[in-house]
Tab-separated table of C-alpha atoms and ligand atoms in Angstrom:
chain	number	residue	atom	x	y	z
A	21	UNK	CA	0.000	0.000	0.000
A	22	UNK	CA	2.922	2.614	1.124
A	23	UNK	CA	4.229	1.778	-2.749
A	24	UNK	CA	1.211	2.421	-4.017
A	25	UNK	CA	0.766	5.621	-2.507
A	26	UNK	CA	3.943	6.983	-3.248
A	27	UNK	CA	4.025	6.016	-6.771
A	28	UNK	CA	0.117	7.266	-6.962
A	29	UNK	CA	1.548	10.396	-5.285
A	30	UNK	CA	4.494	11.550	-7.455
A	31	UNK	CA	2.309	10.632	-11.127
A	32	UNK	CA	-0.690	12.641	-9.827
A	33	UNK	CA	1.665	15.417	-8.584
A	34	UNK	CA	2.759	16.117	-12.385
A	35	UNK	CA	-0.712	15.661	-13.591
A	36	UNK	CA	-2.022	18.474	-11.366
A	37	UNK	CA	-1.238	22.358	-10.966
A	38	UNK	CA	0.202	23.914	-8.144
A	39	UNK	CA	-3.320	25.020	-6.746
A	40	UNK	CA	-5.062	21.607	-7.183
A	41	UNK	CA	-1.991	19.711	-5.799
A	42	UNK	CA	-2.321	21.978	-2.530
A	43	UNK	CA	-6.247	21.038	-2.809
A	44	UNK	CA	-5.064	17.358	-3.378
A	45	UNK	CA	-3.232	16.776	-0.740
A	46	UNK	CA	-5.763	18.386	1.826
A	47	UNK	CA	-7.793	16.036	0.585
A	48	UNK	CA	-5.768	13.109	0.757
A	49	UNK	CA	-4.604	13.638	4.475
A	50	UNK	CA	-8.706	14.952	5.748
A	51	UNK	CA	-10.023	11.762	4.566
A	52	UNK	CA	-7.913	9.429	6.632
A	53	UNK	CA	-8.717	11.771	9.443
A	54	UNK	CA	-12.404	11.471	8.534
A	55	UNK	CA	-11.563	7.145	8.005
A	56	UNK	CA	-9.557	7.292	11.553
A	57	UNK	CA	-13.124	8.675	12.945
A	58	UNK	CA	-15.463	6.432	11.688
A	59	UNK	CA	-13.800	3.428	11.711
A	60	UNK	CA	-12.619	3.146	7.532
A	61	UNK	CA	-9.566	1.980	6.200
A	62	UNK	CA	-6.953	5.542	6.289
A	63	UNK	CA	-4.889	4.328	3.638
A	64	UNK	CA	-7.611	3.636	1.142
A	65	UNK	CA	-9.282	6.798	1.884
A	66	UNK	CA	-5.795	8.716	1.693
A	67	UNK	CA	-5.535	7.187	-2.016
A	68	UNK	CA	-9.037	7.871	-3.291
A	69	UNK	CA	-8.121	11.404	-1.629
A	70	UNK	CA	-4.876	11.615	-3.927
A	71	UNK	CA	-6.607	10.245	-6.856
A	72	UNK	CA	-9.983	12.241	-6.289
A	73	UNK	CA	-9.144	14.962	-8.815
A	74	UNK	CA	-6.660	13.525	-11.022
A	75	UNK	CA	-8.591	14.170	-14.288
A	76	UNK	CA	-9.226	17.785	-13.568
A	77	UNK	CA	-6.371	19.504	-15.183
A	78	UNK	CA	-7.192	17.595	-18.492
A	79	UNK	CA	-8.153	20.641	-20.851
A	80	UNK	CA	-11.784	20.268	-21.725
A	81	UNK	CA	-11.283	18.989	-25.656
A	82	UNK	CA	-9.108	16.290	-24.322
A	83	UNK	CA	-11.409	15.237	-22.026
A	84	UNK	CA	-14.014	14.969	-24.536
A	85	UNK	CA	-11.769	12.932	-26.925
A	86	UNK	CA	-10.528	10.792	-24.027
A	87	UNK	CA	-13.934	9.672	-23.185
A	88	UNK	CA	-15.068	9.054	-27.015
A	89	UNK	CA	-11.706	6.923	-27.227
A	90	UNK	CA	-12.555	5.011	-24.341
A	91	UNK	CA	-16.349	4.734	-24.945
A	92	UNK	CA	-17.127	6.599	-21.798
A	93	UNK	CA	-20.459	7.723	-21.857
A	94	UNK	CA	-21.344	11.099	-21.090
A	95	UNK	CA	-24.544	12.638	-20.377
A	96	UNK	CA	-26.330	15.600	-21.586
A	97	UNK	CA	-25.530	17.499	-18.683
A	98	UNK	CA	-22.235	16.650	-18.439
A	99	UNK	CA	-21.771	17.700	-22.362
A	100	UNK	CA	-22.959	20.452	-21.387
A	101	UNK	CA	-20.921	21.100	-17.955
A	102	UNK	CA	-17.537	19.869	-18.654
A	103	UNK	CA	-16.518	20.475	-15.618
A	104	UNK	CA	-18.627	17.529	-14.159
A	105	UNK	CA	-16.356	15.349	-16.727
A	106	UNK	CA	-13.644	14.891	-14.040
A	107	UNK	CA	-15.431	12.712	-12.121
A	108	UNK	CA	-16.381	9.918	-14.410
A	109	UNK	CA	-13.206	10.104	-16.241
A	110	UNK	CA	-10.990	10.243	-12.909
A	111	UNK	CA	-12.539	7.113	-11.828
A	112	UNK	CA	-11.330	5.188	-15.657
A	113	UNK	CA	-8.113	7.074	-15.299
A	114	UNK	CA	-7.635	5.711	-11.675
A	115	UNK	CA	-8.331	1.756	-12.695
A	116	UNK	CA	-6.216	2.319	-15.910
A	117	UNK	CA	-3.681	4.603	-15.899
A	118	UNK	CA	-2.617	4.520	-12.196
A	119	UNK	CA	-3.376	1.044	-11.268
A	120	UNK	CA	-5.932	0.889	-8.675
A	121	UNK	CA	-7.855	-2.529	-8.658
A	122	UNK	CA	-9.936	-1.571	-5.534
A	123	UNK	CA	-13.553	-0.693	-7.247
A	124	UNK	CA	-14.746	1.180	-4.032
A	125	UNK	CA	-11.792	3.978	-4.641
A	126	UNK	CA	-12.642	4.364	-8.213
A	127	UNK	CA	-16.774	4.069	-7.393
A	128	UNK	CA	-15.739	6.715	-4.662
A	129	UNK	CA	-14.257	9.213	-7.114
A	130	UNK	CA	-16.959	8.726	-9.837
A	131	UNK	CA	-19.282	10.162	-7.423
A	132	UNK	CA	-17.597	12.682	-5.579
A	133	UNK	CA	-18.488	15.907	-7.477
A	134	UNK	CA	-22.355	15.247	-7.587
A	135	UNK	CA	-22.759	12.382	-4.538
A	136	UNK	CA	-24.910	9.639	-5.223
A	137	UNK	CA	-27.242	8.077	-3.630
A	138	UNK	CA	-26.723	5.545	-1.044
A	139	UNK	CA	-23.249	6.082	-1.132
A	140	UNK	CA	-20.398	3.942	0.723
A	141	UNK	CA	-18.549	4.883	3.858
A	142	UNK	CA	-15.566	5.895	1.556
A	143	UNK	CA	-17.745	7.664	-0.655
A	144	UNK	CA	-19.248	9.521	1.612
A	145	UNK	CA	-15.152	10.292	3.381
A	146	UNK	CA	-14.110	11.552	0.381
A	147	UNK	CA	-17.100	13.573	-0.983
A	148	UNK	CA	-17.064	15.091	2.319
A	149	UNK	CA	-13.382	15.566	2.676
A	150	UNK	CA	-13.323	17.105	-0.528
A	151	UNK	CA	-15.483	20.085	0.714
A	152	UNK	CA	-13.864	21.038	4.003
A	153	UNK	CA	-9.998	20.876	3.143
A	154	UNK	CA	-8.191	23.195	5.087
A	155	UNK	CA	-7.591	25.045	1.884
A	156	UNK	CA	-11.320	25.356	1.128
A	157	UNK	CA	-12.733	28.747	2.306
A	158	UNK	CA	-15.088	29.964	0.129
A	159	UNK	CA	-18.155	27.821	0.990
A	160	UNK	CA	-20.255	28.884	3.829
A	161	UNK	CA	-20.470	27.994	7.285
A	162	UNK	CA	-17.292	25.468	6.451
A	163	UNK	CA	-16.692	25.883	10.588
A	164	UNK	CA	-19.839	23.903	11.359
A	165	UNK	CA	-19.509	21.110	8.666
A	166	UNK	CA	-15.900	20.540	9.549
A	167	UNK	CA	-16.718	19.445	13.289
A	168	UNK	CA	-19.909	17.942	12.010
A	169	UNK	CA	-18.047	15.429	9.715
A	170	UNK	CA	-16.073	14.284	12.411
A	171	UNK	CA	-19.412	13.292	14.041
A	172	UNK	CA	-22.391	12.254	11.755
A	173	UNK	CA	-21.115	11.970	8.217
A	174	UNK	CA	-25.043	11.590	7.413
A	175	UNK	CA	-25.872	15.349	8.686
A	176	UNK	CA	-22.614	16.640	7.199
A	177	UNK	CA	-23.614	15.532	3.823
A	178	UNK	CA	-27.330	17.166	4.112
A	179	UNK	CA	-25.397	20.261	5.081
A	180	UNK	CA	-22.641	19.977	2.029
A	181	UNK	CA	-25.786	18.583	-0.581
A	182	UNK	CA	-27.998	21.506	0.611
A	183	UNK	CA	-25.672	24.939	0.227
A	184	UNK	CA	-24.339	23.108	-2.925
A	185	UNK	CA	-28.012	22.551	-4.272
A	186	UNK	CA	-28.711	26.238	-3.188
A	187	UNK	CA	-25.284	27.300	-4.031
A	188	UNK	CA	-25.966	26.338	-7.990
A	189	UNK	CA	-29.541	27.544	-7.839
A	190	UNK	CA	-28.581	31.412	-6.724
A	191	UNK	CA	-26.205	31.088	-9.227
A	192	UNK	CA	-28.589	29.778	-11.969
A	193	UNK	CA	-26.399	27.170	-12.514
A	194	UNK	CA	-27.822	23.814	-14.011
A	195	UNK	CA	-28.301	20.701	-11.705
A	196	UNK	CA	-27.246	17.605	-12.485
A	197	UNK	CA	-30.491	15.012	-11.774
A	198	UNK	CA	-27.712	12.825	-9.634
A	199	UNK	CA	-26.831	15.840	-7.133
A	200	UNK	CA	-30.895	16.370	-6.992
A	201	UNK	CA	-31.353	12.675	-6.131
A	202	UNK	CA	-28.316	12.505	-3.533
A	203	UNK	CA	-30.096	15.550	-2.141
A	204	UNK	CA	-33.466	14.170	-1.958
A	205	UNK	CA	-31.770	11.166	-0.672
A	206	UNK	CA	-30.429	12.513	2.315
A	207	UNK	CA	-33.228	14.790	3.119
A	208	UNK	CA	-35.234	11.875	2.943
A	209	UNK	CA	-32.569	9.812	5.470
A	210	UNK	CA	-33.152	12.906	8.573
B	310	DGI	O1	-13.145	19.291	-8.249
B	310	DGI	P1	-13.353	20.164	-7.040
B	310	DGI	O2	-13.440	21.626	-7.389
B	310	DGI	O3	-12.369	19.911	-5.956
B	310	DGI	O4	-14.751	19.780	-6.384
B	310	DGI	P2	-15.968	19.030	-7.071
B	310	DGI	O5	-15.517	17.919	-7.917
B	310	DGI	O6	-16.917	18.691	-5.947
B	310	DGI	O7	-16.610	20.122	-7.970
B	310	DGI	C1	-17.138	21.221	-7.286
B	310	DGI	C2	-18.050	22.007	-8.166
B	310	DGI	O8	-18.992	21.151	-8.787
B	310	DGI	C3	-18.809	23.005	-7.300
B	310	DGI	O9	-18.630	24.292	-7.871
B	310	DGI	C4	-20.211	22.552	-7.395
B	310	DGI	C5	-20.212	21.801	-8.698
B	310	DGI	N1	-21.334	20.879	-8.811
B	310	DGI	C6	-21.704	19.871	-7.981
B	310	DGI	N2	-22.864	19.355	-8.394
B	310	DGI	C7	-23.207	20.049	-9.512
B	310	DGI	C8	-22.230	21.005	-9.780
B	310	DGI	N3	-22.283	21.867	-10.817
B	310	DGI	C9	-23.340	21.802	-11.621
B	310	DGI	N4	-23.438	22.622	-12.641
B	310	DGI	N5	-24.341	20.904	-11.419
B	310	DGI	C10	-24.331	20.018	-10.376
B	310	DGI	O10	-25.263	19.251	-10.209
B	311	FE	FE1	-13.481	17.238	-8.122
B	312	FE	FE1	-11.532	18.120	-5.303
């Protein structure tokens, strides 16, 4: 696992800029905190954490033509937010390019930009982890879902699923259906 992580580690380091390295790595180290609390594996949750983003500094044409290549299906929302792309594509990249033959870290980074729902214990670690980073600081009330998470990962992720469901509709951005689902989800779990 240690080679693993360091080989993850140094290939993911050149695939990334400086920002989402720094990002990255908060990542990586917040979700074996958050495994260390409730009782998941740290060093799986420290490499989905590394690998989380590692399709996100693909330019947006490649990531188109990497997903025709490799007959990665893309939705209409997704065509039409290609930001979203990472997700789906970080999980192929993960299994292919870097080697990872544990299907929970790549299910876990498929779903980490718009949840799912039902999610795992390592989904939900690095979804979560991914929000409250120490480098994070622009979402709101970041003080209350960081000691939350460490609690009740269920009523951290109704607090992360509604700002970001609120966050995209003051911003008239569009909603994916799967971040409305994982929302009515956990509303649905209170
Ligand atoms: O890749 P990161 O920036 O670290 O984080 P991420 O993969 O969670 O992506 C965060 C962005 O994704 C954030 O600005 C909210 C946005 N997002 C999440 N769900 C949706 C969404 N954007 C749109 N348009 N629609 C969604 O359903
Ligand atoms: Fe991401
Ligand atoms: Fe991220």
């Amino acid at each position: 696992m240690q080679e693993q992580l360091n080989h993850v580690k140094k290939r993911v380091k050149k695939a990334l800029d400086k920002e989402r390295w720094e990002h990255t790595k908060g990542v990586a180290y917040t979700a074996c905190c958050l495994a260390m609390a409730h009782g998941a594996d740290p060093d799986q949750a420290m490499l989905a954490g590394y690998l989380h983003d590692c399709a996100k500094c693909i330019p947006n044409d490649e990531k188109f033509s990497l997903c025709k290549k490799h007959k990665i299906q893309l939705t209409e929302v997704e065509q039409r937010n290609p930001y979203l792309i990472h997700a789906k594509l970080g999980a192929f990249l993960a299994a292919k390019e870097y080697g990872v033959e544990d299907e929970a870290i790549c299910h876990a980074i498929r779903v980490h930009t718009t949840g799912a729902p039902e999610m795992s214990l390592l989904d939900k670690i690095v979804f979560i982890a991914d929000y409250i980073e120490p480098a994070r600081d622009k979402a709101k009330r970041l003080p209350e879902i960081r000691e939350t998470a460490f609690r009740d990962l269920d009523e951290a992720m109704r607090m992360i699923l509604f700002d970001t469901i609120h966050y995209l509709a003051n911003g008239t951005k569009e909603i994916d259906p799967t971040t409305q689902e994982t929302y009515d989800y956990y509303q649905r779990q209170q």
